[in-house]
Amino acid sequence: TSSTGTTTSSTGTTTSSTGTTTTTTRTHTTSTSTVTTHLFRPEDVRLYCFAVVRTSGYEATLVPALYEKQASLFDCDGTLVLSNGGVLQFGGVPTQQVKAPTVGMGNLAAPGQTTNSWLNTVTFLEAWD
């Protein structure tokens, strides 16, 4: 948004003995502008989502349900589903298999293990490759 304003004022009218009139006119121009900056244009935002799922357990039924509803990662502009332990198929789209060892659950009582959750770091490292 921009605007320009001009202010004109006349001052100092003088008449001499010879009949000459001198008028001094001063003009002052002001200009104002406003620039709106966005960090991004909403139409340029793109989101690519991916997931790594196990072919057994609850993930094997959860991902097809998300696909049917076009929810979660399936609501992104682009989607990739990777699987470990085989290939799943849903909506006519097979998953891409991640070549990683089958893993089990951790055991805090076992030497060197720091979790009692899945020991799947290698699986996700392979997914990123």
PDB file of C-alpha atoms in Angstrom:
ATOM      1  CA  THR A   1       0.000   0.000   0.000  1.00  0.00           C
ATOM      2  CA  SER A   2       1.371   3.417  -0.826  1.00  0.00           C
ATOM      3  CA  SER A   3       0.093   6.974  -0.780  1.00  0.00           C
ATOM      4  CA  THR A   4       1.499  10.359  -1.806  1.00  0.00           C
ATOM      5  CA  GLY A   5       0.357  13.723  -0.484  1.00  0.00           C
ATOM      6  CA  THR A   6       1.264  17.195  -1.780  1.00  0.00           C
ATOM      7  CA  THR A   7       0.842  20.314   0.307  1.00  0.00           C
ATOM      8  CA  THR A   8       1.208  23.730  -1.363  1.00  0.00           C
ATOM      9  CA  SER A   9       1.308  26.992   0.536  1.00  0.00           C
ATOM     10  CA  SER A  10       1.888  30.564  -0.623  1.00  0.00           C
ATOM     11  CA  THR A  11       3.625  33.076   1.597  1.00  0.00           C
ATOM     12  CA  GLY A  12       5.551  36.290   1.342  1.00  0.00           C
ATOM     13  CA  THR A  13       3.617  38.489  -1.128  1.00  0.00           C
ATOM     14  CA  THR A  14       5.501  41.765  -1.581  1.00  0.00           C
ATOM     15  CA  THR A  15       4.662  44.789  -3.767  1.00  0.00           C
ATOM     16  CA  SER A  16       7.499  47.180  -4.580  1.00  0.00           C
ATOM     17  CA  SER A  17       7.279  50.893  -5.506  1.00  0.00           C
ATOM     18  CA  THR A  18       7.639  49.920  -9.154  1.00  0.00           C
ATOM     19  CA  GLY A  19       4.485  47.859  -8.930  1.00  0.00           C
ATOM     20  CA  THR A  20       6.202  44.469  -9.051  1.00  0.00           C
ATOM     21  CA  THR A  21       4.633  41.770  -6.937  1.00  0.00           C
ATOM     22  CA  THR A  22       6.777  38.867  -5.761  1.00  0.00           C
ATOM     23  CA  THR A  23       5.134  35.742  -4.451  1.00  0.00           C
ATOM     24  CA  THR A  24       7.090  32.931  -2.865  1.00  0.00           C
ATOM     25  CA  THR A  25       5.524  29.478  -3.158  1.00  0.00           C
ATOM     26  CA  ARG A  26       6.762  26.439  -1.300  1.00  0.00           C
ATOM     27  CA  THR A  27       5.696  22.906  -2.173  1.00  0.00           C
ATOM     28  CA  HIS A  28       6.237  19.999   0.199  1.00  0.00           C
ATOM     29  CA  THR A  29       5.608  16.426  -0.985  1.00  0.00           C
ATOM     30  CA  THR A  30       5.301  13.492   1.397  1.00  0.00           C
ATOM     31  CA  SER A  31       5.219   9.819   0.500  1.00  0.00           C
ATOM     32  CA  THR A  32       4.252   6.863   2.642  1.00  0.00           C
ATOM     33  CA  SER A  33       4.557   3.217   1.696  1.00  0.00           C
ATOM     34  CA  THR A  34       3.831  -0.016   3.479  1.00  0.00           C
ATOM     35  CA  VAL A  35       5.297  -3.373   2.469  1.00  0.00           C
ATOM     36  CA  THR A  36       3.793  -6.606   3.761  1.00  0.00           C
ATOM     37  CA  THR A  37       6.254  -9.497   3.872  1.00  0.00           C
ATOM     38  CA  HIS A  38       5.275 -13.157   4.360  1.00  0.00           C
ATOM     39  CA  LEU A  39       7.764 -15.818   5.398  1.00  0.00           C
ATOM     40  CA  PHE A  40       6.203 -18.079   2.773  1.00  0.00           C
ATOM     41  CA  ARG A  41       3.439 -18.019   0.229  1.00  0.00           C
ATOM     42  CA  PRO A  42       0.769 -20.518   1.324  1.00  0.00           C
ATOM     43  CA  GLU A  43       0.435 -21.887  -2.214  1.00  0.00           C
ATOM     44  CA  ASP A  44       4.151 -22.801  -2.201  1.00  0.00           C
ATOM     45  CA  VAL A  45       4.011 -24.982   0.918  1.00  0.00           C
ATOM     46  CA  ARG A  46       4.636 -28.646   0.149  1.00  0.00           C
ATOM     47  CA  LEU A  47       4.744 -31.467   2.632  1.00  0.00           C
ATOM     48  CA  TYR A  48       6.200 -34.906   1.942  1.00  0.00           C
ATOM     49  CA  CYS A  49       5.448 -37.564   4.547  1.00  0.00           C
ATOM     50  CA  PHE A  50       6.764 -41.059   5.025  1.00  0.00           C
ATOM     51  CA  ALA A  51       6.318 -43.843   7.519  1.00  0.00           C
ATOM     52  CA  VAL A  52       8.083 -47.065   8.390  1.00  0.00           C
ATOM     53  CA  VAL A  53       5.685 -49.807   9.449  1.00  0.00           C
ATOM     54  CA  ARG A  54       6.018 -53.346  10.648  1.00  0.00           C
ATOM     55  CA  THR A  55       4.134 -55.969   8.676  1.00  0.00           C
ATOM     56  CA  SER A  56       2.830 -57.592  11.839  1.00  0.00           C
ATOM     57  CA  GLY A  57       1.020 -56.091  14.772  1.00  0.00           C
ATOM     58  CA  TYR A  58      -1.279 -53.080  14.913  1.00  0.00           C
ATOM     59  CA  GLU A  59       0.623 -51.057  12.283  1.00  0.00           C
ATOM     60  CA  ALA A  60      -0.392 -53.505   9.557  1.00  0.00           C
ATOM     61  CA  THR A  61      -4.055 -52.582  10.129  1.00  0.00           C
ATOM     62  CA  LEU A  62      -3.578 -48.948  11.136  1.00  0.00           C
ATOM     63  CA  VAL A  63      -1.903 -47.780   7.903  1.00  0.00           C
ATOM     64  CA  PRO A  64      -4.602 -49.134   5.552  1.00  0.00           C
ATOM     65  CA  ALA A  65      -7.246 -47.444   7.744  1.00  0.00           C
ATOM     66  CA  LEU A  66      -5.388 -44.136   7.445  1.00  0.00           C
ATOM     67  CA  TYR A  67      -5.179 -44.616   3.682  1.00  0.00           C
ATOM     68  CA  GLU A  68      -8.934 -45.224   3.400  1.00  0.00           C
ATOM     69  CA  LYS A  69      -9.650 -41.974   5.278  1.00  0.00           C
ATOM     70  CA  GLN A  70      -6.823 -40.087   3.522  1.00  0.00           C
ATOM     71  CA  ALA A  71      -5.673 -39.066   7.006  1.00  0.00           C
ATOM     72  CA  SER A  72      -2.317 -38.492   8.668  1.00  0.00           C
ATOM     73  CA  LEU A  73       0.546 -39.039   6.212  1.00  0.00           C
ATOM     74  CA  PHE A  74      -1.924 -39.634   3.373  1.00  0.00           C
ATOM     75  CA  ASP A  75      -3.107 -36.022   3.664  1.00  0.00           C
ATOM     76  CA  CYS A  76       0.367 -34.756   2.674  1.00  0.00           C
ATOM     77  CA  ASP A  77       1.310 -33.605  -0.829  1.00  0.00           C
ATOM     78  CA  GLY A  78       3.448 -36.721  -1.273  1.00  0.00           C
ATOM     79  CA  THR A  79       3.595 -39.988   0.677  1.00  0.00           C
ATOM     80  CA  LEU A  80       5.882 -43.004   0.934  1.00  0.00           C
ATOM     81  CA  VAL A  81       5.264 -46.038   3.129  1.00  0.00           C
ATOM     82  CA  LEU A  82       8.208 -48.287   3.888  1.00  0.00           C
ATOM     83  CA  SER A  83       7.884 -51.650   5.610  1.00  0.00           C
ATOM     84  CA  ASN A  84      10.130 -53.953   7.551  1.00  0.00           C
ATOM     85  CA  GLY A  85       9.571 -57.708   7.533  1.00  0.00           C
ATOM     86  CA  GLY A  86       7.772 -58.005   4.207  1.00  0.00           C
ATOM     87  CA  VAL A  87       5.577 -55.972   1.885  1.00  0.00           C
ATOM     88  CA  LEU A  88       2.109 -54.642   2.681  1.00  0.00           C
ATOM     89  CA  GLN A  89      -0.399 -53.599   0.066  1.00  0.00           C
ATOM     90  CA  PHE A  90      -3.299 -51.216   0.521  1.00  0.00           C
ATOM     91  CA  GLY A  91      -5.268 -49.184  -1.965  1.00  0.00           C
ATOM     92  CA  GLY A  92      -3.387 -50.903  -4.784  1.00  0.00           C
ATOM     93  CA  VAL A  93      -0.087 -49.465  -3.567  1.00  0.00           C
ATOM     94  CA  PRO A  94       2.620 -51.810  -2.234  1.00  0.00           C
ATOM     95  CA  THR A  95       4.995 -50.634   0.451  1.00  0.00           C
ATOM     96  CA  GLN A  96       8.702 -50.493  -0.263  1.00  0.00           C
ATOM     97  CA  GLN A  97      10.631 -52.902   1.892  1.00  0.00           C
ATOM     98  CA  VAL A  98      13.471 -51.663   4.090  1.00  0.00           C
ATOM     99  CA  LYS A  99      16.335 -54.126   4.187  1.00  0.00           C
ATOM    100  CA  ALA A 100      17.072 -54.201   7.891  1.00  0.00           C
ATOM    101  CA  PRO A 101      17.343 -56.951  10.471  1.00  0.00           C
ATOM    102  CA  THR A 102      14.270 -58.029  12.356  1.00  0.00           C
ATOM    103  CA  VAL A 103      14.407 -56.509  15.806  1.00  0.00           C
ATOM    104  CA  GLY A 104      12.927 -57.295  19.157  1.00  0.00           C
ATOM    105  CA  MET A 105      12.150 -55.401  22.308  1.00  0.00           C
ATOM    106  CA  GLY A 106      14.856 -54.032  24.531  1.00  0.00           C
ATOM    107  CA  ASN A 107      15.432 -55.160  28.081  1.00  0.00           C
ATOM    108  CA  LEU A 108      16.675 -52.649  30.626  1.00  0.00           C
ATOM    109  CA  ALA A 109      18.160 -55.511  32.659  1.00  0.00           C
ATOM    110  CA  ALA A 110      20.365 -56.600  29.712  1.00  0.00           C
ATOM    111  CA  PRO A 111      23.895 -55.139  29.573  1.00  0.00           C
ATOM    112  CA  GLY A 112      24.225 -52.231  27.116  1.00  0.00           C
ATOM    113  CA  GLN A 113      20.506 -51.782  26.489  1.00  0.00           C
ATOM    114  CA  THR A 114      18.992 -48.461  27.494  1.00  0.00           C
ATOM    115  CA  THR A 115      15.352 -49.039  26.624  1.00  0.00           C
ATOM    116  CA  ASN A 116      12.596 -51.556  27.059  1.00  0.00           C
ATOM    117  CA  SER A 117      11.057 -50.421  23.738  1.00  0.00           C
ATOM    118  CA  TRP A 118      11.781 -51.548  20.172  1.00  0.00           C
ATOM    119  CA  LEU A 119      15.434 -51.754  19.168  1.00  0.00           C
ATOM    120  CA  ASN A 120      14.716 -50.345  15.704  1.00  0.00           C
ATOM    121  CA  THR A 121      17.346 -47.638  15.204  1.00  0.00           C
ATOM    122  CA  VAL A 122      18.978 -49.567  12.341  1.00  0.00           C
ATOM    123  CA  THR A 123      15.604 -49.879  10.600  1.00  0.00           C
ATOM    124  CA  PHE A 124      15.108 -46.104  10.594  1.00  0.00           C
ATOM    125  CA  LEU A 125      18.705 -45.462   9.512  1.00  0.00           C
ATOM    126  CA  GLU A 126      18.098 -47.739   6.539  1.00  0.00           C
ATOM    127  CA  ALA A 127      14.824 -45.946   5.796  1.00  0.00           C
ATOM    128  CA  TRP A 128      16.646 -42.609   5.583  1.00  0.00           C
ATOM    129  CA  ASP A 129      19.103 -44.070   3.083  1.00  0.00           C
TER     130      ASP A 129
END
